[in-house]
Backbone as JSON Lines, residues from 0, in Angstrom:
{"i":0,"aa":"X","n":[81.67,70.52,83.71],"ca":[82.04,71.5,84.71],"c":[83.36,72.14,84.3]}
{"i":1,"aa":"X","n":[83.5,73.3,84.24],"ca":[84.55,74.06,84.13],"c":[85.12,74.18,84.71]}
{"i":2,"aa":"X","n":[87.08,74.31,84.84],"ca":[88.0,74.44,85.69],"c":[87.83,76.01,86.4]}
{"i":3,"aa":"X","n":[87.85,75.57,87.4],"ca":[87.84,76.94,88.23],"c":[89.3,77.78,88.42]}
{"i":4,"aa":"X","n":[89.66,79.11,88.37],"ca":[90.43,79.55,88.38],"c":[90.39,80.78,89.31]}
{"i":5,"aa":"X","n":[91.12,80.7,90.15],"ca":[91.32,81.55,91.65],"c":[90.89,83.41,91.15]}
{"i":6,"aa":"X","n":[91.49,83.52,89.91],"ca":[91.55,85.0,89.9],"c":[92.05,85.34,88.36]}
{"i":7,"aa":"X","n":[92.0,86.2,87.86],"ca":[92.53,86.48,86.44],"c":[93.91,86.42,86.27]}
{"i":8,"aa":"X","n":[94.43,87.08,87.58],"ca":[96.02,86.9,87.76],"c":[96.56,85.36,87.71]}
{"i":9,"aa":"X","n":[95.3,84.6,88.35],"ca":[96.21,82.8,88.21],"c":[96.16,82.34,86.52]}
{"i":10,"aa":"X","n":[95.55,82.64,85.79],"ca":[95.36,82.59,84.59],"c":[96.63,83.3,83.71]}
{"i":11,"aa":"X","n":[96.74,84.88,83.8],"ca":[97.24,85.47,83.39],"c":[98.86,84.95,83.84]}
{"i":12,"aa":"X","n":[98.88,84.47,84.51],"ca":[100.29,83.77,85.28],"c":[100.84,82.39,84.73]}
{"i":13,"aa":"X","n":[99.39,81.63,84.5],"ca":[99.77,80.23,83.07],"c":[100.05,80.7,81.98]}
{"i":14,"aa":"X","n":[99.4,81.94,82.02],"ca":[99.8,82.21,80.29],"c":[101.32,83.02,79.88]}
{"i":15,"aa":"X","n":[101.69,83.78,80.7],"ca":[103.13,83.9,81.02],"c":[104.22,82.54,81.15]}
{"i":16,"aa":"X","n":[103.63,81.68,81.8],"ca":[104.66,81.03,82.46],"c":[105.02,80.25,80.91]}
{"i":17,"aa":"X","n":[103.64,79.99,80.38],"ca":[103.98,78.82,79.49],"c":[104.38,79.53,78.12]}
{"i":18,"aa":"X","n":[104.36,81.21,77.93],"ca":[105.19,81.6,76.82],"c":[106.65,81.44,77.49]}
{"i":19,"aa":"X","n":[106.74,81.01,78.43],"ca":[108.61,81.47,79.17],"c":[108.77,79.81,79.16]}
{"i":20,"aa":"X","n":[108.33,79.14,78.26],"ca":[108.37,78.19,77.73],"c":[108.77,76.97,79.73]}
{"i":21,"aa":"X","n":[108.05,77.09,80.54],"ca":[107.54,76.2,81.55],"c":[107.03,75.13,81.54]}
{"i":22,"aa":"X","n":[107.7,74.35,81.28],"ca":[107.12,72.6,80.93],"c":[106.69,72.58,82.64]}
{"i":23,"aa":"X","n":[106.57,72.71,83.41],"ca":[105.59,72.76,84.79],"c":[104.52,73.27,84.68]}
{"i":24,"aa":"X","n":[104.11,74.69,83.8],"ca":[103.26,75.06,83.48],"c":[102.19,74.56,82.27]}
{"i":25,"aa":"X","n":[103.09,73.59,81.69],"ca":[102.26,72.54,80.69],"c":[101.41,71.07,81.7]}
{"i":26,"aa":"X","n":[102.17,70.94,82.54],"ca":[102.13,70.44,83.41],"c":[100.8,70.04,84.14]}
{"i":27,"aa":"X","n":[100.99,71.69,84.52],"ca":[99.37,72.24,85.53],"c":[98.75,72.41,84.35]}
{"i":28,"aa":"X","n":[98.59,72.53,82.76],"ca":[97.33,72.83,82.19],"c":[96.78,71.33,81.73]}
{"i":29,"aa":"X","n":[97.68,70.32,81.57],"ca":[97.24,69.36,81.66],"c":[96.37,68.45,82.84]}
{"i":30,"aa":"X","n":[97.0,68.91,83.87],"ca":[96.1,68.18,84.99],"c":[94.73,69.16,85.43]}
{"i":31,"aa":"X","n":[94.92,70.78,85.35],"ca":[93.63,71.28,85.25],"c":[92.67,71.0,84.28]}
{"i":32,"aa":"X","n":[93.35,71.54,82.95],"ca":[92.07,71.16,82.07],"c":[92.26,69.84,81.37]}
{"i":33,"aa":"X","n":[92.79,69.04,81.35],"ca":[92.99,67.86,80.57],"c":[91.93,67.35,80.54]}
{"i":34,"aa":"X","n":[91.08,66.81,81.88],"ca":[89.76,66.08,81.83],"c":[88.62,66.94,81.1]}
{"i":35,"aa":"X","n":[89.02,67.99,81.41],"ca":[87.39,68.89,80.59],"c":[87.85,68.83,79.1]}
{"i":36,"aa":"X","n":[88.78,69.1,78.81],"ca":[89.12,69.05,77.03],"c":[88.94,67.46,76.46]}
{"i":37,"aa":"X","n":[89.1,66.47,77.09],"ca":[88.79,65.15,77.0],"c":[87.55,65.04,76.93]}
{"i":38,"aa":"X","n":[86.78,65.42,77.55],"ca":[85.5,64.65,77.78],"c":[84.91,65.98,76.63]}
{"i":39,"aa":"X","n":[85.05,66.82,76.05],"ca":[84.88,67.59,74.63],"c":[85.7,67.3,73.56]}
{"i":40,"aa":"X","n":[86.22,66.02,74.02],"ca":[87.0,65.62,72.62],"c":[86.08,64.38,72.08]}
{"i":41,"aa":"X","n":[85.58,63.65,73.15],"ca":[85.34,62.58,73.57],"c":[83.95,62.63,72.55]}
{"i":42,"aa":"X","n":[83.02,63.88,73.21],"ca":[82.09,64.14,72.55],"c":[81.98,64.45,71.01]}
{"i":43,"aa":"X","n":[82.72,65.11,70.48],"ca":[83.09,65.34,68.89],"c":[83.82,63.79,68.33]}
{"i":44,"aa":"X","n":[84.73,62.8,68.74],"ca":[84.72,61.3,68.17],"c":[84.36,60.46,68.23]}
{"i":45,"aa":"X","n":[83.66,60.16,69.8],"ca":[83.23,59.44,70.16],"c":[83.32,58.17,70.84]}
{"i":46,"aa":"X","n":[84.86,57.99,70.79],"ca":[85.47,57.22,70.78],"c":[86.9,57.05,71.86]}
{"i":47,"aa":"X","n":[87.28,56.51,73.01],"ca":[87.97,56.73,74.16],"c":[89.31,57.19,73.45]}
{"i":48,"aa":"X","n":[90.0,55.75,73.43],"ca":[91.42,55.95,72.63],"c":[91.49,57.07,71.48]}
{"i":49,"aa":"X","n":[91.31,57.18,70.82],"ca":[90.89,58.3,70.0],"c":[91.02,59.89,70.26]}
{"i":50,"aa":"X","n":[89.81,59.62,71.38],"ca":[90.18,61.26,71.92],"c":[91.01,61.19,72.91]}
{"i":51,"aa":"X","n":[91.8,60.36,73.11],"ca":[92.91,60.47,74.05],"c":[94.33,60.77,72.93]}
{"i":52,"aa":"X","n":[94.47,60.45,72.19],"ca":[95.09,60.72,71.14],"c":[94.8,62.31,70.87]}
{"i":53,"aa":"X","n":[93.78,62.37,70.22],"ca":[93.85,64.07,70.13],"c":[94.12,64.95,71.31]}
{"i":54,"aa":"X","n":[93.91,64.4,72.45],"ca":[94.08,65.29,73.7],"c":[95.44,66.05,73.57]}
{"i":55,"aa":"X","n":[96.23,64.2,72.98],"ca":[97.82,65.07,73.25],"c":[98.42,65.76,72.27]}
{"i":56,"aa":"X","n":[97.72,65.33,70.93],"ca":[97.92,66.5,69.97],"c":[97.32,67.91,70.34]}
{"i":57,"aa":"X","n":[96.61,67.79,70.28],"ca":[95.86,69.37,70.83],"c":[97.04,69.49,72.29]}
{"i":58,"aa":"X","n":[97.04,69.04,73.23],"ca":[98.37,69.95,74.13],"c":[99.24,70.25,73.45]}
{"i":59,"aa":"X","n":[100.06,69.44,72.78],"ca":[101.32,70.15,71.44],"c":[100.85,70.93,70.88]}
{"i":60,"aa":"X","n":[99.71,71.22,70.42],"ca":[99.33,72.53,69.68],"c":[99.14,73.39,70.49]}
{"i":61,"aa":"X","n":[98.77,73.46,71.29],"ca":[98.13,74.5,72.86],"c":[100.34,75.38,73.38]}
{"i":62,"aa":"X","n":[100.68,74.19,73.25],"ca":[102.22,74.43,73.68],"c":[102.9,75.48,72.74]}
{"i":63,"aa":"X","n":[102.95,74.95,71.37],"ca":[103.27,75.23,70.23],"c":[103.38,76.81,69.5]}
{"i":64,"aa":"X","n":[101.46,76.81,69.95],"ca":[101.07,78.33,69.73],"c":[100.34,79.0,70.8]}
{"i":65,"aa":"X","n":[100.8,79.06,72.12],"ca":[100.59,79.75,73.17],"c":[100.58,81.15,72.36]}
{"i":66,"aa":"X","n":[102.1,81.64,72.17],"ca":[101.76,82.81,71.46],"c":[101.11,83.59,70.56]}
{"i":67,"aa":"X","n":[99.97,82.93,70.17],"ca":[98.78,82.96,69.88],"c":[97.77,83.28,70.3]}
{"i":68,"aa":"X","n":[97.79,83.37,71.48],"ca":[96.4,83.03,72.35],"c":[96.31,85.07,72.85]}
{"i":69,"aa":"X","n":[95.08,85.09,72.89],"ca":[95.13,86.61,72.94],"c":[94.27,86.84,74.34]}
{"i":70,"aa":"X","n":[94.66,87.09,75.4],"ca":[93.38,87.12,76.55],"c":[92.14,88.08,76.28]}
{"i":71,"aa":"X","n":[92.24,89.03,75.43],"ca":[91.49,89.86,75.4],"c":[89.94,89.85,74.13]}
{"i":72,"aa":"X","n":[90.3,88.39,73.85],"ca":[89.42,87.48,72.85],"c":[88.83,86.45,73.16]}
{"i":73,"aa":"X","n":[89.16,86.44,74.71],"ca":[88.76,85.05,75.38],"c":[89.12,84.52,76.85]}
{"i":74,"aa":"X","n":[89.01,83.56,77.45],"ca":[89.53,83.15,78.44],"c":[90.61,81.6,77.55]}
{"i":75,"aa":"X","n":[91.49,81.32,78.42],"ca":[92.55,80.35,78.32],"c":[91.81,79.4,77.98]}
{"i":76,"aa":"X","n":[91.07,79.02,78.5],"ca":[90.25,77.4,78.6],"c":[89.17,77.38,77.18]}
{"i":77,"aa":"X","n":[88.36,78.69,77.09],"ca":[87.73,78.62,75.92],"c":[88.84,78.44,74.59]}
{"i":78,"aa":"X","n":[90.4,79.39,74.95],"ca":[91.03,79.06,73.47],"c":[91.47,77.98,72.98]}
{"i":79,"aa":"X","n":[91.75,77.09,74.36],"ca":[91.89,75.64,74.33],"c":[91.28,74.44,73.79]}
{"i":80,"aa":"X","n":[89.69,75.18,74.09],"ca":[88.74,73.92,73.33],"c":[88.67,73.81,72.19]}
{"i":81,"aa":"X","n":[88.81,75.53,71.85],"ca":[88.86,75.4,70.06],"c":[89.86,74.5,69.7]}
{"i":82,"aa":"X","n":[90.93,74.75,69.69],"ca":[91.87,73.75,69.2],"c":[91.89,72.73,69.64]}
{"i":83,"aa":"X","n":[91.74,71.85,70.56],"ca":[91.31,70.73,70.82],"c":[89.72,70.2,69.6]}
{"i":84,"aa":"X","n":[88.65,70.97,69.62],"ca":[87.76,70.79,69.12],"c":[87.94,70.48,67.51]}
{"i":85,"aa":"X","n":[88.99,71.78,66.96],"ca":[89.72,71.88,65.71],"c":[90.22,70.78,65.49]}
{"i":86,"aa":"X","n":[90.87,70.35,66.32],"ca":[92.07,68.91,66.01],"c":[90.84,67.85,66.28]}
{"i":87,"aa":"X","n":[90.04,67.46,66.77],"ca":[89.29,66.95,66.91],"c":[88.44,66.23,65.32]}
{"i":88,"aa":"X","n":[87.98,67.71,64.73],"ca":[87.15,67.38,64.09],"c":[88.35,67.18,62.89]}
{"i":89,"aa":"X","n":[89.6,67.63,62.44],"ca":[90.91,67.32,61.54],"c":[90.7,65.68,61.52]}
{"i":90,"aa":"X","n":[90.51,65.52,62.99],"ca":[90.99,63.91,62.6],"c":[89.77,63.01,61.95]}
{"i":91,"aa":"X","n":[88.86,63.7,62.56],"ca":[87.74,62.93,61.92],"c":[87.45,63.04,59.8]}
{"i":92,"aa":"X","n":[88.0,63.9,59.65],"ca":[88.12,64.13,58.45],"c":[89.25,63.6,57.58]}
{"i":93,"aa":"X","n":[90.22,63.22,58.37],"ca":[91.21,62.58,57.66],"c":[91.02,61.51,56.44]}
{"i":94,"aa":"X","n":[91.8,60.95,55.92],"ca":[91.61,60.14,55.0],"c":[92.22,58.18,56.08]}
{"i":95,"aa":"X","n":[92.87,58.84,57.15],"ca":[93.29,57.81,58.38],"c":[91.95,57.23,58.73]}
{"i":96,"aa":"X","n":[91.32,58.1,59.36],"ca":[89.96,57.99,60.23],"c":[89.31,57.6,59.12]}
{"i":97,"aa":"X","n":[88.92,57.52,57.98],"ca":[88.17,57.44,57.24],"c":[87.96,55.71,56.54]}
{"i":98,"aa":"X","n":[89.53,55.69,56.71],"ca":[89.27,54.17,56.57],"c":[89.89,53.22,57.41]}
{"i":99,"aa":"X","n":[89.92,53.76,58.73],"ca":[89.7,52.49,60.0],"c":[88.23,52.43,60.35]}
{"i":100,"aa":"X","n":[87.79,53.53,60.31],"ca":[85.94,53.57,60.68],"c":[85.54,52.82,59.48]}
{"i":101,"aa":"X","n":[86.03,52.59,58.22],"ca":[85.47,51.25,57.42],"c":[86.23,50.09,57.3]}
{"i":102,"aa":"X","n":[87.01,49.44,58.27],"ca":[87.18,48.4,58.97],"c":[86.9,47.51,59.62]}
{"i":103,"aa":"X","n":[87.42,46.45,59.92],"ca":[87.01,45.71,60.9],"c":[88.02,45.11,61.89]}
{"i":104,"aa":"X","n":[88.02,44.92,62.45],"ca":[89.2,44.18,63.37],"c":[89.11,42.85,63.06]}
{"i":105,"aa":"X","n":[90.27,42.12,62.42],"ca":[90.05,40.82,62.38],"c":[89.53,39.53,64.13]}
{"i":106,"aa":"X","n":[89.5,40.03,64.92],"ca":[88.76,39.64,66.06],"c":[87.88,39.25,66.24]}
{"i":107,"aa":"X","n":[86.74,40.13,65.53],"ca":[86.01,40.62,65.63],"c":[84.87,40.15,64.01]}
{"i":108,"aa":"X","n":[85.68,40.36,63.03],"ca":[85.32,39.6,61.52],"c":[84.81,38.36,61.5]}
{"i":109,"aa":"X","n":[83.87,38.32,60.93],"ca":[83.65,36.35,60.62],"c":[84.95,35.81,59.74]}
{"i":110,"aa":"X","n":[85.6,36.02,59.01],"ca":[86.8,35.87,58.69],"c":[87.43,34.94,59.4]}
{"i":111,"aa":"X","n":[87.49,35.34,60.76],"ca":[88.49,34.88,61.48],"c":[87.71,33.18,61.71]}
{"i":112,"aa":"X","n":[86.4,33.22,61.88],"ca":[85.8,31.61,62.45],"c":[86.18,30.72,61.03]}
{"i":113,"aa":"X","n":[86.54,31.34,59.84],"ca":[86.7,30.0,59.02],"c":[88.44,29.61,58.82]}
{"i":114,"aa":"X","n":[88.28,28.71,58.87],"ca":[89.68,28.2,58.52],"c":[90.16,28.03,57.27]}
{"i":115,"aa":"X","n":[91.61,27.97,57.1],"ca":[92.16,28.45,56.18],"c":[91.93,26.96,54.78]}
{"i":116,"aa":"X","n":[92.24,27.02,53.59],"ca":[92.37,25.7,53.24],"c":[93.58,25.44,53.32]}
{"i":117,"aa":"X","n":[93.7,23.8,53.21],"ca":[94.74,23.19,53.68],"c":[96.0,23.29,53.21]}
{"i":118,"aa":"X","n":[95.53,24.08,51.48],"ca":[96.7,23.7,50.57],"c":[97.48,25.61,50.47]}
{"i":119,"aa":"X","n":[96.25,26.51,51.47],"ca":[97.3,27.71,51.25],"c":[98.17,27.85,51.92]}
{"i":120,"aa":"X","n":[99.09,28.89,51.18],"ca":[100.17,28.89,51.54],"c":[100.39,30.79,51.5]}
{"i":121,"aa":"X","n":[100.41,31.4,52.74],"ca":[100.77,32.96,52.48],"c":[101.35,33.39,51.58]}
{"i":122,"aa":"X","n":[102.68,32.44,51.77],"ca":[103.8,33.14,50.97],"c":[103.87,32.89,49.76]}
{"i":123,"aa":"X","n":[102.9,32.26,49.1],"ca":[102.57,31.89,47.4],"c":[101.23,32.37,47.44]}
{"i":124,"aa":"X","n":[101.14,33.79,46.38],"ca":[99.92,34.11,46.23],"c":[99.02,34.41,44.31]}
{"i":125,"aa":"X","n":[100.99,33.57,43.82],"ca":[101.0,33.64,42.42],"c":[100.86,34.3,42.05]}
{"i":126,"aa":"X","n":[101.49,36.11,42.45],"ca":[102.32,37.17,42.55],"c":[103.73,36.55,40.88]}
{"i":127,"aa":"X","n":[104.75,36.07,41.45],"ca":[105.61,35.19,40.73],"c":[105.0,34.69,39.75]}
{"i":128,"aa":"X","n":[103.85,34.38,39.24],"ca":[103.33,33.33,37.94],"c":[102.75,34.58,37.21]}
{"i":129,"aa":"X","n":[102.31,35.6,37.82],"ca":[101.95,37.1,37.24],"c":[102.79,37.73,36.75]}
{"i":130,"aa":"X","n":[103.97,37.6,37.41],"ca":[105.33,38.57,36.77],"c":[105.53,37.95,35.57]}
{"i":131,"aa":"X","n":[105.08,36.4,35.13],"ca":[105.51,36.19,33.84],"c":[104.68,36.71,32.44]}
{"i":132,"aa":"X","n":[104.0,37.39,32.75],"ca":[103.14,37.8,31.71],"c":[103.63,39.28,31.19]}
{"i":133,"aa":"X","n":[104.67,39.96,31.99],"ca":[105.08,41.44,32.1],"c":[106.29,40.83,31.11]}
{"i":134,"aa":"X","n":[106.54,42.19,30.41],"ca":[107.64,42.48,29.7],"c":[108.9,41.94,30.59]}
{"i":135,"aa":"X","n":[110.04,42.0,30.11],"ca":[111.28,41.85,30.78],"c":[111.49,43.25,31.49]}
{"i":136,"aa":"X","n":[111.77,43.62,30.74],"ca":[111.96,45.34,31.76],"c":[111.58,45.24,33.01]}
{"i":137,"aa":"X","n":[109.97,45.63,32.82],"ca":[108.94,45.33,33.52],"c":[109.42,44.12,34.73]}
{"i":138,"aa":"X","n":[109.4,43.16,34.34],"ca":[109.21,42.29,35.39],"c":[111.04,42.18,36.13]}
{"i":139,"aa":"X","n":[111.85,42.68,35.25],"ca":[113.05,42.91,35.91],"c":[113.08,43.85,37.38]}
{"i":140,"aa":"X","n":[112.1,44.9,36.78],"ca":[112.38,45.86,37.94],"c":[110.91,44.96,39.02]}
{"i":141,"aa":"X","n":[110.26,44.81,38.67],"ca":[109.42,44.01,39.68],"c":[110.05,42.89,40.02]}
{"i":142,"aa":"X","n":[110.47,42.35,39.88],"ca":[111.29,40.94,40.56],"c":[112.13,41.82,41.35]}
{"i":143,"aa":"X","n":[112.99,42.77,41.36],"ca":[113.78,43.51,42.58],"c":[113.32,44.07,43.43]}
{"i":144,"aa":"X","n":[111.92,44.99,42.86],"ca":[111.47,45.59,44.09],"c":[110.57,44.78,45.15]}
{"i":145,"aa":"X","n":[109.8,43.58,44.7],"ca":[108.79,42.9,45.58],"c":[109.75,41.87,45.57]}
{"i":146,"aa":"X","n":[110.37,41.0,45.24],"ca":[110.89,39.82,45.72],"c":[112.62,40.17,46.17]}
{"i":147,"aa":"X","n":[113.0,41.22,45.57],"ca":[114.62,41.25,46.08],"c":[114.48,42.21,47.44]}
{"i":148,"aa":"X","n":[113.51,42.77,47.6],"ca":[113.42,43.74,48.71],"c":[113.94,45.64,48.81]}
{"i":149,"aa":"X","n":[114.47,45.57,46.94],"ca":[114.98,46.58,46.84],"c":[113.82,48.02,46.95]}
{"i":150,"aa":"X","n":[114.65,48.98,46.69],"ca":[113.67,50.56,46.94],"c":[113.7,51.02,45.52]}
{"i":151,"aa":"X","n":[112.77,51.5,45.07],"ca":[112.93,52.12,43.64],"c":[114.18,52.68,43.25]}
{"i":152,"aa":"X","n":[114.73,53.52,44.11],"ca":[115.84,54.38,44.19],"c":[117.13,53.41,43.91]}
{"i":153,"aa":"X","n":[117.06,52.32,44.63],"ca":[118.1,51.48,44.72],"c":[117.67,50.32,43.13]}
{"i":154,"aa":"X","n":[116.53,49.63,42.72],"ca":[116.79,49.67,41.53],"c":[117.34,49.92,40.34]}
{"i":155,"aa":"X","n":[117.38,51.8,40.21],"ca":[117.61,52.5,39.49],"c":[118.76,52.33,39.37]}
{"i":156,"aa":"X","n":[119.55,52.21,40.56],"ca":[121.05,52.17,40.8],"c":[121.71,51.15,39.8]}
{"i":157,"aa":"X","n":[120.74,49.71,40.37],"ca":[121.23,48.52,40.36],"c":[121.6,48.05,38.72]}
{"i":158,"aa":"X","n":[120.2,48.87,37.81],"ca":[119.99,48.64,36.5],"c":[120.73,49.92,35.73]}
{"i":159,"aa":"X","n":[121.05,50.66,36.36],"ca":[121.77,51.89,35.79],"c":[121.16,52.7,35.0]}
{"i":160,"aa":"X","n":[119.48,52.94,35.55],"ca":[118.33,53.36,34.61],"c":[118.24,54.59,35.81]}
{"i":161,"aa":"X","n":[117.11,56.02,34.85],"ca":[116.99,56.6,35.84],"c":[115.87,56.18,36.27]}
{"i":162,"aa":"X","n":[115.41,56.99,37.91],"ca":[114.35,56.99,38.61],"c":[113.4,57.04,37.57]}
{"i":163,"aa":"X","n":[113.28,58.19,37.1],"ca":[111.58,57.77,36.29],"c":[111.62,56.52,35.55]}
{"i":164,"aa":"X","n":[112.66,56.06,34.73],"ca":[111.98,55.09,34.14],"c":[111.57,53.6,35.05]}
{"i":165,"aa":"X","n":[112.09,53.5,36.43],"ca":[112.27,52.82,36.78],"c":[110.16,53.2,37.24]}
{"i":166,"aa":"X","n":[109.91,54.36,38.03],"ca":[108.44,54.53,38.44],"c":[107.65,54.57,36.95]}
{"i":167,"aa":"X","n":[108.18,54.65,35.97],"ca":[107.31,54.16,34.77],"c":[106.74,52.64,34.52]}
{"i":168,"aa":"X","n":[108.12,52.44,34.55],"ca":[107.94,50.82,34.47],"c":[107.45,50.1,35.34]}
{"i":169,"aa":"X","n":[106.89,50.44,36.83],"ca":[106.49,49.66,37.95],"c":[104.86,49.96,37.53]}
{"i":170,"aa":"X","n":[104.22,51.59,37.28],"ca":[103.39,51.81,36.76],"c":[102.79,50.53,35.3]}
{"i":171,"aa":"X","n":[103.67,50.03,34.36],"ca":[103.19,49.69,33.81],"c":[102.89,48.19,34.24]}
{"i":172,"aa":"X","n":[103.79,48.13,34.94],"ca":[103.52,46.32,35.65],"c":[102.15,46.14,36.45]}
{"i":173,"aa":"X","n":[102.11,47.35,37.12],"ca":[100.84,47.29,37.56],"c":[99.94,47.36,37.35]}
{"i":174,"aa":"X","n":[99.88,47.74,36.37],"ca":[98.58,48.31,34.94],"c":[98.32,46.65,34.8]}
{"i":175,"aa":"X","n":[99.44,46.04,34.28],"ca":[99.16,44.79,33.46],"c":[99.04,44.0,34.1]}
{"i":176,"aa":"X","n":[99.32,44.0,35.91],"ca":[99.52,42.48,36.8],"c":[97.79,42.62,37.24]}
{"i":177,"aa":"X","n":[96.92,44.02,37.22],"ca":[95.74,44.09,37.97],"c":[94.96,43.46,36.7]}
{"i":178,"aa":"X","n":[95.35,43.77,35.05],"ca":[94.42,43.11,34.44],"c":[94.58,41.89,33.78]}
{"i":179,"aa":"X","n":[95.87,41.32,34.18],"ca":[95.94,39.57,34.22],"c":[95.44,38.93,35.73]}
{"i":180,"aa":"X","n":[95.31,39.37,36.4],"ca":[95.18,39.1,37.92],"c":[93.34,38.78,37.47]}
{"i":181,"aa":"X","n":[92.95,39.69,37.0],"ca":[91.07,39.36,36.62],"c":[90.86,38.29,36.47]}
């Protein structure tokens, strides 16, 4: 069901108010159309939380580029859905959406019904027994950045090397820790 609107003038009057930048007038477009743009968000993800999320992106965009909106190309509510619909289908395309929808919730995982063995330990994943196979360089700047907690940037500092060689050398550790790790 579509929001009903008294007259062209009550329309033409949101759309004023909210270029005169009216956070009251964001206000009323949220509580008029919020439920109808929801339940067409709802329909394009499928998903509650989700399209409640885009709802409020799409109002920031609706806010954003009011001055955009042309009455004479449309009514308010139709320019609304597009962008709602737009942001809608953005998210579904993301590379975000793309890999929580190939997820699982550990809750929910068989994962979770087996128990752990007795002898692991998180914080030893023989990460440390890998770094010994790397060059010195190499495992210099990897021993700072994963076990000292440092930032590449701050490495660079520390060793008095520049940035690239420092993202060279993490590159090559990783090259060599994924094919001793086999």
């Amino acid at each position: 069901m579509l929001p009903t609107i008294s007259g062209p003038t009550d329309e033409d009057g949101l759309v004023q108010r909210l270029l005169a930048r009216d956070e009251r007038a964001m206000r009323q477009v949220d509580e008029r159309y919020g439920p109808n743009l929801l339940a067409v968000i709802r329909r394009v993800v499928g998903e509650e939380t989700q399209a409640q999320d885009i709802l409020q992106e799409g109002l920031l965009k609706i806010w954003l580029s009011i001055a955009s909106y042309d009455a004479g190309r449309g009514r308010l509510f139709t320019w609304m859905v597009r962008i709602c619909c737009n942001q809608a289908i953005d998210s579904l395309r993301s590379p975000r959406n793309r890999f929580h929808r190939g997820t699982q919730s550990l809750d929910v995982a068989e994962v979770r019904l087996a128990p752990a063995a007795p002898t692991f330990q998180p914080e030893h994943i023989g990460v440390r027994e890998l770094t010994r196979h790397l060059q010195h360089r190499q495992r210099e700047v990897m021993n700072l950045l994963y076990f000292g907690g440092y930032t590449q940037v701050e490495v660079a500092e520390v060793l008095d090397i520049p940035l690239a060689t420092v993202k060279t050398r993490v590159r090559a550790a990783r090259l060599a820790l994924a094919y001793f790790a086999r």
